[in-house]
């Protein structure tokens, strides 16, 4: 293996530390404590784990955490009433509605009911439009985390060829917009892309966000390229015992690491950065709401 491992766990810890320092100063100088409200509808076990983790880390950086757990059969009307209440609560600077929502709730309607200034997920259509036109917005947490790691590793990204594999609204598209804003030459590749391996081999920066375990192999990677693996896939691991599983990315780590210049591992790469960026976005939203300077190095 020749690639440098980009340590997302350590990077996320440094982001949280910066957030905590800024939060402490906000309290001391301005008597303001940022607040993040997380809304969970239903009992999806994976979502419960995420929400617990978000609440814990929010408190650890000195922010207020408000958790709203609603029943599986909560009506759209009741959910929208809660969002309206949070929109109008001055102690709440960020609102996150955990996805996926139960089938009877319209996700687009719910997300677009959040005040765009409090939309720390960056999923509101206004924020999507602002990012797409290169204006100040709230930026989705996972692509923001990827961008922070890329800027840290490369310094300037200007003129680099970036290929994003995957065209989701949550990762692929915002990632491509962020890379374009940093003056990369950007290609979005997807399931219908012709000769996707050859397209990927052009990339100085290769971001894999497709949700297919170990799809990207070393022969897709340009020697020396930086590989950012957004995938988190659980696969059977019979070598660990019957019924056991393990986490892998969208990249085949071993073969990619032979060729890449730098690579994020799974777990311990992009994953930890997502919640760290959620905290960074909440701080940014709080600063903007109070017309205070934004934290340096924590925004796009
Ligand atoms: N479910 C899984 N990841 C996310 C996320 O980043 N934001 C929201 N709102 N829900 C999620």
Short mmCIF file of C-alpha atoms in Angstrom, two decimals, residues 144-300:
data_model
loop_
_atom_site.label_atom_id
_atom_site.label_comp_id
_atom_site.label_asym_id
_atom_site.label_seq_id
_atom_site.Cartn_x
_atom_site.Cartn_y
_atom_site.Cartn_z
CA UNK A 144 -18.94 19.74 3.28
CA UNK A 145 -16.89 17.21 5.25
CA UNK A 146 -15.39 15.82 2.03
CA UNK A 147 -14.52 19.34 0.86
CA UNK A 148 -12.80 20.17 4.17
CA UNK A 149 -10.63 17.05 3.92
CA UNK A 150 -9.77 17.75 0.28
CA UNK A 151 -8.83 21.37 0.99
CA UNK A 152 -6.72 20.26 3.93
CA UNK A 153 -4.89 17.66 1.85
CA UNK A 154 -4.42 19.66 -1.37
CA UNK A 155 -4.51 23.30 -0.34
CA UNK A 156 -5.96 24.72 -3.55
CA UNK A 157 -8.22 22.46 -5.66
CA UNK A 158 -8.13 24.86 -8.61
CA UNK A 159 -7.78 23.17 -12.00
CA UNK A 160 -7.90 19.61 -10.68
CA UNK A 161 -10.02 17.01 -12.48
CA UNK A 162 -12.72 15.78 -10.10
CA UNK A 163 -15.02 12.86 -10.80
CA UNK A 164 -18.00 12.29 -8.50
CA UNK A 165 -19.50 8.83 -8.85
CA UNK A 166 -23.18 9.06 -7.88
CA UNK A 167 -25.81 11.71 -8.59
CA UNK A 168 -27.85 11.83 -5.36
CA UNK A 169 -29.33 15.08 -4.11
CA UNK A 170 -27.74 14.52 -0.69
CA UNK A 171 -24.14 13.87 -1.76
CA UNK A 172 -23.33 13.62 -5.49
CA UNK A 173 -24.92 16.82 -6.78
CA UNK A 174 -23.91 19.14 -3.89
CA UNK A 175 -20.39 17.63 -3.93
CA UNK A 176 -20.08 18.42 -7.63
CA UNK A 177 -21.28 22.00 -7.03
CA UNK A 178 -18.79 22.52 -4.20
CA UNK A 179 -15.89 21.19 -6.29
CA UNK A 180 -16.95 23.42 -9.17
CA UNK A 181 -16.98 26.39 -6.81
CA UNK A 182 -13.39 25.54 -5.86
CA UNK A 183 -12.54 25.65 -9.60
CA UNK A 184 -12.20 21.91 -10.26
CA UNK A 185 -13.16 20.50 -13.65
CA UNK A 186 -16.06 18.33 -12.57
CA UNK A 187 -17.65 15.20 -14.03
CA UNK A 188 -20.58 13.38 -12.45
CA UNK A 189 -20.52 9.68 -13.32
CA UNK A 190 -23.41 7.31 -12.64
CA UNK A 191 -24.94 3.96 -13.49
CA UNK A 192 -25.48 4.90 -17.15
CA UNK A 193 -22.03 6.43 -17.72
CA UNK A 194 -20.21 4.77 -20.62
CA UNK A 195 -16.82 3.28 -19.74
CA UNK A 196 -17.04 4.55 -16.18
CA UNK A 197 -13.64 3.05 -15.32
CA UNK A 198 -11.92 5.21 -17.96
CA UNK A 199 -13.83 8.30 -16.79
CA UNK A 200 -12.70 7.67 -13.21
CA UNK A 201 -9.08 7.14 -14.32
CA UNK A 202 -9.02 10.81 -15.45
CA UNK A 203 -9.70 11.98 -11.89
CA UNK A 204 -7.19 13.76 -9.69
CA UNK A 205 -9.99 13.68 -7.11
CA UNK A 206 -12.33 10.69 -7.13
CA UNK A 207 -15.40 10.83 -4.86
CA UNK A 208 -17.41 7.61 -4.64
CA UNK A 209 -20.99 8.03 -3.40
CA UNK A 210 -23.11 5.30 -4.93
CA UNK A 211 -23.96 2.94 -2.07
CA UNK A 212 -22.53 -0.12 -3.82
CA UNK A 213 -20.02 -2.04 -1.73
CA UNK A 214 -16.46 -2.03 -3.11
CA UNK A 215 -17.55 -1.03 -6.62
CA UNK A 216 -14.52 1.18 -7.34
CA UNK A 217 -11.37 -0.92 -7.69
CA UNK A 218 -7.72 0.04 -8.04
CA UNK A 219 -7.79 -0.16 -11.84
CA UNK A 220 -10.33 2.73 -11.85
CA UNK A 221 -7.88 5.00 -10.02
CA UNK A 222 -5.30 7.31 -11.60
CA UNK A 223 -1.91 6.82 -9.93
CA UNK A 224 -1.50 9.39 -7.16
CA UNK A 225 -5.18 10.44 -7.15
CA UNK A 226 -7.06 11.35 -3.97
CA UNK A 227 -9.93 8.94 -3.31
CA UNK A 228 -12.82 10.00 -1.06
CA UNK A 229 -15.06 7.08 -0.16
CA UNK A 230 -18.51 8.21 1.00
CA UNK A 231 -20.06 4.74 1.05
CA UNK A 232 -20.99 2.95 4.26
CA UNK A 233 -22.16 -0.56 3.39
CA UNK A 234 -22.62 -3.53 5.69
CA UNK A 235 -21.61 -6.83 4.09
CA UNK A 236 -21.44 -10.41 5.38
CA UNK A 237 -18.12 -11.30 7.02
CA UNK A 238 -18.10 -15.08 7.42
CA UNK A 239 -14.37 -14.90 8.27
CA UNK A 240 -15.43 -13.23 11.56
CA UNK A 241 -17.90 -16.00 12.35
CA UNK A 242 -21.34 -17.09 11.29
CA UNK A 243 -23.82 -14.24 10.79
CA UNK A 244 -21.14 -11.57 11.35
CA UNK A 245 -20.91 -8.45 9.20
CA UNK A 246 -18.43 -5.66 8.54
CA UNK A 247 -18.53 -2.14 7.12
CA UNK A 248 -17.00 -1.39 3.73
CA UNK A 249 -17.07 1.64 1.46
CA UNK A 250 -17.97 2.07 -2.19
CA UNK A 251 -14.25 1.57 -2.93
CA UNK A 252 -12.29 -1.63 -2.64
CA UNK A 253 -9.86 -0.20 -0.11
CA UNK A 254 -6.87 -2.50 -0.60
CA UNK A 255 -6.65 -2.27 -4.39
CA UNK A 256 -7.43 1.49 -4.44
CA UNK A 257 -4.82 2.20 -1.76
CA UNK A 258 -2.16 0.49 -3.95
CA UNK A 259 -2.67 3.14 -6.65
CA UNK A 260 -4.03 6.27 -4.95
CA UNK A 261 -1.93 9.05 -3.45
CA UNK A 262 -4.39 9.45 -0.59
CA UNK A 263 -7.57 7.70 0.46
CA UNK A 264 -10.24 7.87 3.18
CA UNK A 265 -10.89 4.57 4.98
CA UNK A 266 -14.28 3.09 5.91
CA UNK A 267 -14.98 3.26 8.77
CA UNK A 268 -13.05 6.30 10.04
CA UNK A 269 -13.06 8.48 6.92
CA UNK A 270 -15.99 10.54 5.72
CA UNK A 271 -18.46 9.11 8.30
CA UNK A 272 -17.22 10.96 11.41
CA UNK A 273 -17.02 14.21 9.43
CA UNK A 274 -20.77 14.29 8.77
CA UNK A 275 -21.85 14.98 12.38
CA UNK A 276 -18.86 17.31 12.91
CA UNK A 277 -20.09 19.35 9.93
CA UNK A 278 -23.64 19.33 11.30
CA UNK A 279 -22.26 21.02 14.43
CA UNK A 280 -20.25 23.43 12.27
CA UNK A 281 -23.41 24.28 10.28
CA UNK A 282 -25.38 24.89 13.48
CA UNK A 283 -22.69 27.29 14.66
CA UNK A 284 -22.68 29.02 11.26
CA UNK A 285 -26.50 29.35 11.35
CA UNK A 286 -26.30 30.82 14.86
CA UNK A 287 -23.65 33.37 13.83
CA UNK A 288 -25.67 34.40 10.76
CA UNK A 289 -28.89 34.70 12.83
CA UNK A 290 -27.10 37.09 15.18
CA UNK A 291 -25.24 39.02 12.45
CA UNK A 292 -21.91 37.89 13.91
CA UNK A 293 -18.79 36.89 11.90
CA UNK A 294 -18.88 33.28 10.71
CA UNK A 295 -16.35 30.77 12.04
CA UNK A 296 -13.30 30.55 9.80
CA UNK A 297 -12.51 27.22 8.13
CA UNK A 298 -15.85 25.68 9.10
CA UNK A 299 -17.92 26.75 6.12
CA UNK A 300 -17.71 26.18 2.39
#
